[in-house]
PDB file of C-alpha atoms in Angstrom:
ATOM      1  CA  MET J   1      34.020 -31.631 -31.265  1.00  0.00           C
ATOM      2  CA  LYS J   2      33.352 -28.327 -33.023  1.00  0.00           C
ATOM      3  CA  GLY J   3      29.607 -29.132 -33.144  1.00  0.00           C
ATOM      4  CA  LYS J   4      29.546 -29.837 -29.396  1.00  0.00           C
ATOM      5  CA  SER J   5      31.225 -26.472 -28.632  1.00  0.00           C
ATOM      6  CA  LEU J   6      28.698 -24.658 -30.801  1.00  0.00           C
ATOM      7  CA  LEU J   7      25.817 -26.383 -29.010  1.00  0.00           C
ATOM      8  CA  VAL J   8      27.206 -25.453 -25.568  1.00  0.00           C
ATOM      9  CA  TRP J   9      27.667 -21.841 -26.711  1.00  0.00           C
ATOM     10  CA  VAL J  10      24.058 -21.659 -28.033  1.00  0.00           C
ATOM     11  CA  VAL J  11      22.620 -23.156 -24.830  1.00  0.00           C
ATOM     12  CA  LEU J  12      24.611 -20.762 -22.613  1.00  0.00           C
ATOM     13  CA  THR J  13      23.563 -17.791 -24.747  1.00  0.00           C
ATOM     14  CA  LEU J  14      19.882 -18.804 -24.446  1.00  0.00           C
ATOM     15  CA  LEU J  15      20.168 -19.270 -20.678  1.00  0.00           C
ATOM     16  CA  ILE J  16      21.726 -15.835 -20.247  1.00  0.00           C
ATOM     17  CA  ALA J  17      19.040 -14.266 -22.439  1.00  0.00           C
ATOM     18  CA  LEU J  18      16.263 -15.952 -20.428  1.00  0.00           C
ATOM     19  CA  MET J  19      17.763 -14.848 -17.102  1.00  0.00           C
ATOM     20  CA  MET J  20      18.058 -11.252 -18.276  1.00  0.00           C
ATOM     21  CA  ALA J  21      14.513 -11.053 -19.710  1.00  0.00           C
ATOM     22  CA  PRO J  22      12.662 -10.380 -16.395  1.00  0.00           C
ATOM     23  CA  GLY J  23      15.184  -7.713 -15.444  1.00  0.00           C
ATOM     24  CA  SER J  24      14.847  -5.941 -18.748  1.00  0.00           C
ATOM     25  CA  THR J  25      11.051  -5.972 -18.422  1.00  0.00           C
ATOM     26  CA  MET J  26      11.252  -4.434 -14.945  1.00  0.00           C
ATOM     27  CA  ALA J  27      13.679  -1.812 -16.174  1.00  0.00           C
ATOM     28  CA  GLN J  28      10.942  -0.553 -18.503  1.00  0.00           C
ATOM     29  CA  ALA J  29       8.513   0.056 -15.617  1.00  0.00           C
ATOM     30  CA  ASP J  30       7.982   3.704 -14.677  1.00  0.00           C
ATOM     31  CA  ARG J  31       8.175   4.789 -11.039  1.00  0.00           C
ATOM     32  CA  ALA J  32       6.830   8.026  -9.577  1.00  0.00           C
ATOM     33  CA  GLU J  33       7.572   9.032  -5.984  1.00  0.00           C
ATOM     34  CA  PHE J  34       5.035  10.904  -3.874  1.00  0.00           C
ATOM     35  CA  ALA J  35       4.558  12.310  -0.362  1.00  0.00           C
ATOM     36  CA  GLY J  36       1.393  13.298   1.400  1.00  0.00           C
ATOM     37  CA  THR J  37      -0.790  13.646   4.460  1.00  0.00           C
ATOM     38  CA  GLU J  38      -4.072  12.115   5.503  1.00  0.00           C
ATOM     39  CA  VAL J  39      -6.779  13.764   7.575  1.00  0.00           C
ATOM     40  CA  PRO J  40      -9.625  11.841   9.194  1.00  0.00           C
ATOM     41  CA  VAL J  41     -12.980  13.006   7.830  1.00  0.00           C
ATOM     42  CA  GLY J  42     -15.255  10.798   9.908  1.00  0.00           C
ATOM     43  CA  LEU J  43     -15.934   7.466  11.558  1.00  0.00           C
ATOM     44  CA  LEU J  44     -18.256   5.423   9.323  1.00  0.00           C
ATOM     45  CA  ASP J  45     -18.537   2.307  11.522  1.00  0.00           C
ATOM     46  CA  GLU J  46     -16.995   1.776  14.949  1.00  0.00           C
ATOM     47  CA  GLY J  47     -16.741  -1.945  14.227  1.00  0.00           C
ATOM     48  CA  ILE J  48     -16.688  -4.525  16.998  1.00  0.00           C
ATOM     49  CA  TRP J  49     -14.490  -3.879  20.038  1.00  0.00           C
ATOM     50  CA  VAL J  50     -13.892  -6.790  22.402  1.00  0.00           C
ATOM     51  CA  PHE J  51     -12.253  -6.068  25.756  1.00  0.00           C
ATOM     52  CA  LEU J  52     -10.771  -9.334  26.986  1.00  0.00           C
ATOM     53  CA  PRO J  53     -10.377 -10.301  30.682  1.00  0.00           C
ATOM     54  CA  SER J  54      -6.614  -9.905  30.237  1.00  0.00           C
ATOM     55  CA  GLY J  55      -7.163  -6.239  29.358  1.00  0.00           C
ATOM     56  CA  ASN J  56      -6.241  -6.809  25.716  1.00  0.00           C
ATOM     57  CA  VAL J  57      -8.456  -5.286  23.057  1.00  0.00           C
ATOM     58  CA  HIS J  58      -9.508  -6.777  19.721  1.00  0.00           C
ATOM     59  CA  VAL J  59     -10.981  -4.465  17.101  1.00  0.00           C
ATOM     60  CA  ARG J  60     -12.665  -5.783  13.973  1.00  0.00           C
ATOM     61  CA  GLY J  61     -14.116  -3.805  11.096  1.00  0.00           C
ATOM     62  CA  MET J  62     -13.667  -0.229  12.322  1.00  0.00           C
ATOM     63  CA  THR J  63     -14.243   1.909   9.200  1.00  0.00           C
ATOM     64  CA  THR J  64     -12.979   5.481   8.843  1.00  0.00           C
ATOM     65  CA  LEU J  65     -13.007   7.952   5.947  1.00  0.00           C
ATOM     66  CA  TYR J  66      -9.797   9.938   5.281  1.00  0.00           C
ATOM     67  CA  GLN J  67      -8.935  12.800   2.941  1.00  0.00           C
ATOM     68  CA  GLU J  68      -5.627  12.022   1.232  1.00  0.00           C
ATOM     69  CA  MET J  69      -3.564  14.975  -0.051  1.00  0.00           C
ATOM     70  CA  ALA J  70      -0.466  13.922  -1.981  1.00  0.00           C
ATOM     71  CA  SER J  71       2.154  15.489  -4.224  1.00  0.00           C
ATOM     72  CA  ASP J  72       0.924  13.153  -6.997  1.00  0.00           C
ATOM     73  CA  PRO J  73      -2.775  13.784  -7.799  1.00  0.00           C
ATOM     74  CA  ARG J  74      -3.201  10.057  -8.467  1.00  0.00           C
ATOM     75  CA  MET J  75      -2.844   9.505  -4.701  1.00  0.00           C
ATOM     76  CA  SER J  76      -5.195  12.319  -3.616  1.00  0.00           C
ATOM     77  CA  GLY J  77      -8.827  11.651  -2.805  1.00  0.00           C
ATOM     78  CA  LEU J  78     -11.182  10.040  -0.311  1.00  0.00           C
ATOM     79  CA  ASN J  79      -9.911   6.841   1.292  1.00  0.00           C
ATOM     80  CA  THR J  80     -12.210   4.417   3.128  1.00  0.00           C
ATOM     81  CA  VAL J  81     -10.119   2.391   5.568  1.00  0.00           C
ATOM     82  CA  VAL J  82     -11.176  -0.742   7.452  1.00  0.00           C
ATOM     83  CA  MET J  83      -9.047  -1.462  10.536  1.00  0.00           C
ATOM     84  CA  ASN J  84      -8.574  -4.577  12.628  1.00  0.00           C
ATOM     85  CA  ALA J  85      -6.279  -4.687  15.654  1.00  0.00           C
ATOM     86  CA  ASN J  86      -5.026  -6.869  18.496  1.00  0.00           C
ATOM     87  CA  TRP J  87      -3.893  -4.425  21.179  1.00  0.00           C
ATOM     88  CA  SER J  88      -2.540  -4.701  24.694  1.00  0.00           C
ATOM     89  CA  PRO J  89      -4.328  -2.993  27.599  1.00  0.00           C
ATOM     90  CA  TYR J  90      -2.295   0.101  26.616  1.00  0.00           C
ATOM     91  CA  PHE J  91      -3.740   0.079  23.075  1.00  0.00           C
ATOM     92  CA  SER J  92      -0.432  -0.974  21.555  1.00  0.00           C
ATOM     93  CA  GLY J  93       0.182  -3.790  19.113  1.00  0.00           C
ATOM     94  CA  PRO J  94      -0.467  -4.905  15.572  1.00  0.00           C
ATOM     95  CA  MET J  95      -3.179  -3.546  13.291  1.00  0.00           C
ATOM     96  CA  TRP J  96      -4.117  -4.318   9.703  1.00  0.00           C
ATOM     97  CA  GLY J  97      -6.833  -3.809   7.168  1.00  0.00           C
ATOM     98  CA  THR J  98      -7.972  -2.712   3.741  1.00  0.00           C
ATOM     99  CA  SER J  99      -8.451   0.564   1.910  1.00  0.00           C
ATOM    100  CA  GLU J 100     -10.425   1.823  -1.065  1.00  0.00           C
ATOM    101  CA  SER J 101      -9.534   5.235  -2.487  1.00  0.00           C
ATOM    102  CA  VAL J 102     -11.612   7.270  -4.894  1.00  0.00           C
ATOM    103  CA  ILE J 103      -9.450   9.702  -6.865  1.00  0.00           C
ATOM    104  CA  SER J 104     -11.177  12.855  -8.079  1.00  0.00           C
ATOM    105  CA  ASP J 105     -11.354  13.933 -11.688  1.00  0.00           C
ATOM    106  CA  SER J 106      -8.567  16.419 -12.439  1.00  0.00           C
ATOM    107  CA  ALA J 107      -6.338  17.596 -15.276  1.00  0.00           C
ATOM    108  CA  ASP J 108      -3.672  15.133 -14.070  1.00  0.00           C
ATOM    109  CA  CYS J 109      -6.181  12.297 -13.643  1.00  0.00           C
ATOM    110  CA  PRO J 110      -8.976  12.674 -16.222  1.00  0.00           C
ATOM    111  CA  GLY J 111     -12.072  10.816 -15.080  1.00  0.00           C
ATOM    112  CA  GLY J 112     -10.596  10.086 -11.657  1.00  0.00           C
ATOM    113  CA  GLY J 113      -9.770   6.569 -10.562  1.00  0.00           C
ATOM    114  CA  PHE J 114     -10.114   3.855  -7.931  1.00  0.00           C
ATOM    115  CA  TRP J 115      -7.414   2.126  -5.827  1.00  0.00           C
ATOM    116  CA  ARG J 116      -7.866  -0.959  -3.624  1.00  0.00           C
ATOM    117  CA  GLY J 117      -5.191  -1.944  -1.120  1.00  0.00           C
ATOM    118  CA  THR J 118      -4.137  -3.615   2.089  1.00  0.00           C
ATOM    119  CA  TRP J 119      -2.018  -2.379   4.978  1.00  0.00           C
ATOM    120  CA  THR J 120      -0.309  -3.560   8.167  1.00  0.00           C
ATOM    121  CA  GLY J 121       1.057  -1.509  11.019  1.00  0.00           C
ATOM    122  CA  THR J 122       1.745  -1.053  14.704  1.00  0.00           C
ATOM    123  CA  MET J 123       0.138   1.194  17.295  1.00  0.00           C
ATOM    124  CA  ASN J 124       2.332   2.307  20.212  1.00  0.00           C
ATOM    125  CA  ALA J 125       1.248   3.007  23.797  1.00  0.00           C
ATOM    126  CA  ASP J 126       2.030   6.731  23.347  1.00  0.00           C
ATOM    127  CA  GLY J 127      -0.516   6.967  20.511  1.00  0.00           C
ATOM    128  CA  SER J 128       2.051   7.045  17.722  1.00  0.00           C
ATOM    129  CA  TYR J 129       1.751   4.549  14.914  1.00  0.00           C
ATOM    130  CA  SER J 130       3.182   3.504  11.572  1.00  0.00           C
ATOM    131  CA  TYR J 131       2.005   1.335   8.724  1.00  0.00           C
ATOM    132  CA  ARG J 132       2.939   0.039   5.280  1.00  0.00           C
ATOM    133  CA  ALA J 133       0.422  -0.218   2.446  1.00  0.00           C
ATOM    134  CA  ILE J 134       0.258  -1.694  -1.020  1.00  0.00           C
ATOM    135  CA  GLY J 135      -2.466  -1.356  -3.605  1.00  0.00           C
ATOM    136  CA  LYS J 136      -3.579  -1.708  -7.182  1.00  0.00           C
ATOM    137  CA  GLY J 137      -5.426   0.713  -9.434  1.00  0.00           C
ATOM    138  CA  LEU J 138      -8.671  -0.822 -10.654  1.00  0.00           C
ATOM    139  CA  SER J 139     -10.151   1.939 -12.808  1.00  0.00           C
ATOM    140  CA  GLY J 140      -9.645   5.328 -14.398  1.00  0.00           C
ATOM    141  CA  CYS J 141      -6.244   6.986 -14.602  1.00  0.00           C
ATOM    142  CA  VAL J 142      -4.745   4.514 -12.092  1.00  0.00           C
ATOM    143  CA  GLU J 143      -5.976   1.297 -13.722  1.00  0.00           C
ATOM    144  CA  GLY J 144      -3.188  -1.276 -13.791  1.00  0.00           C
ATOM    145  CA  LEU J 145      -0.852   0.833 -11.621  1.00  0.00           C
ATOM    146  CA  LEU J 146       0.569  -0.343  -8.285  1.00  0.00           C
ATOM    147  CA  TYR J 147       1.542   1.658  -5.207  1.00  0.00           C
ATOM    148  CA  THR J 148       3.542   1.148  -2.035  1.00  0.00           C
ATOM    149  CA  LEU J 149       3.739   3.576   0.851  1.00  0.00           C
ATOM    150  CA  ILE J 150       5.046   3.973   4.380  1.00  0.00           C
ATOM    151  CA  ALA J 151       3.145   6.195   6.818  1.00  0.00           C
ATOM    152  CA  THR J 152       3.858   7.509  10.307  1.00  0.00           C
ATOM    153  CA  ASN J 153       1.962   9.457  12.924  1.00  0.00           C
ATOM    154  CA  PRO J 154       3.675  10.868  16.034  1.00  0.00           C
ATOM    155  CA  GLY J 155       0.434  10.799  18.075  1.00  0.00           C
ATOM    156  CA  GLY J 156      -1.115  13.665  19.960  1.00  0.00           C
ATOM    157  CA  GLY J 157      -3.551  14.621  17.211  1.00  0.00           C
ATOM    158  CA  GLU J 158      -0.832  15.259  14.626  1.00  0.00           C
ATOM    159  CA  LEU J 159      -1.282  14.558  10.925  1.00  0.00           C
ATOM    160  CA  THR J 160      -0.279  11.241   9.428  1.00  0.00           C
ATOM    161  CA  THR J 161       2.407  11.696   6.782  1.00  0.00           C
ATOM    162  CA  TYR J 162       3.482   9.213   4.151  1.00  0.00           C
ATOM    163  CA  THR J 163       5.889   8.653   1.292  1.00  0.00           C
ATOM    164  CA  GLY J 164       5.749   6.080  -1.442  1.00  0.00           C
ATOM    165  CA  GLU J 165       5.883   5.311  -5.102  1.00  0.00           C
ATOM    166  CA  ILE J 166       3.550   4.460  -7.933  1.00  0.00           C
ATOM    167  CA  LEU J 167       4.732   1.727 -10.292  1.00  0.00           C
ATOM    168  CA  ASP J 168       3.482   1.505 -13.857  1.00  0.00           C
ATOM    169  CA  PRO J 169       4.472  -2.004 -14.948  1.00  0.00           C
ATOM    170  CA  LYS J 170       3.411  -1.257 -18.555  1.00  0.00           C
ATOM    171  CA  GLY J 171       0.882  -4.063 -18.535  1.00  0.00           C
ATOM    172  CA  GLU J 172       3.362  -6.725 -17.419  1.00  0.00           C
TER     173      GLU J 172
END
């Protein structure tokens, strides 16, 4: 009977240790918050715009270059964004795409870096929009890092602002 109790205790201890292991790994990850703005630099490719008989608009492959200016230098640089959208006749509806950011060489980011990400958002009839983005650092000072951000634009030619965080999973 004593042997059976010891076995149950060992098994329960191992199960608890295994369940806690992922949490303890995540607790070691470093997070850095940031805020910033993006300014359009230029349209690189207008993409394909299809105006449907219903009045809806489909956009595929519109490519724009943005200057990103963030409180964390690892999020500042030139960002090439590809946009796709399915909009109503009032240019409102879902949009999505990809981004590739080149981070400049700086004291805080020696050698610069390169992010690749994806995003999804919504355009509103009044010209305002919001989107969420995620990405991964592929080279330089951001290699192996992850980011998430939420951006908004009130429309009317105003700047897009965003907040987010960089996650350093420590190679996990």
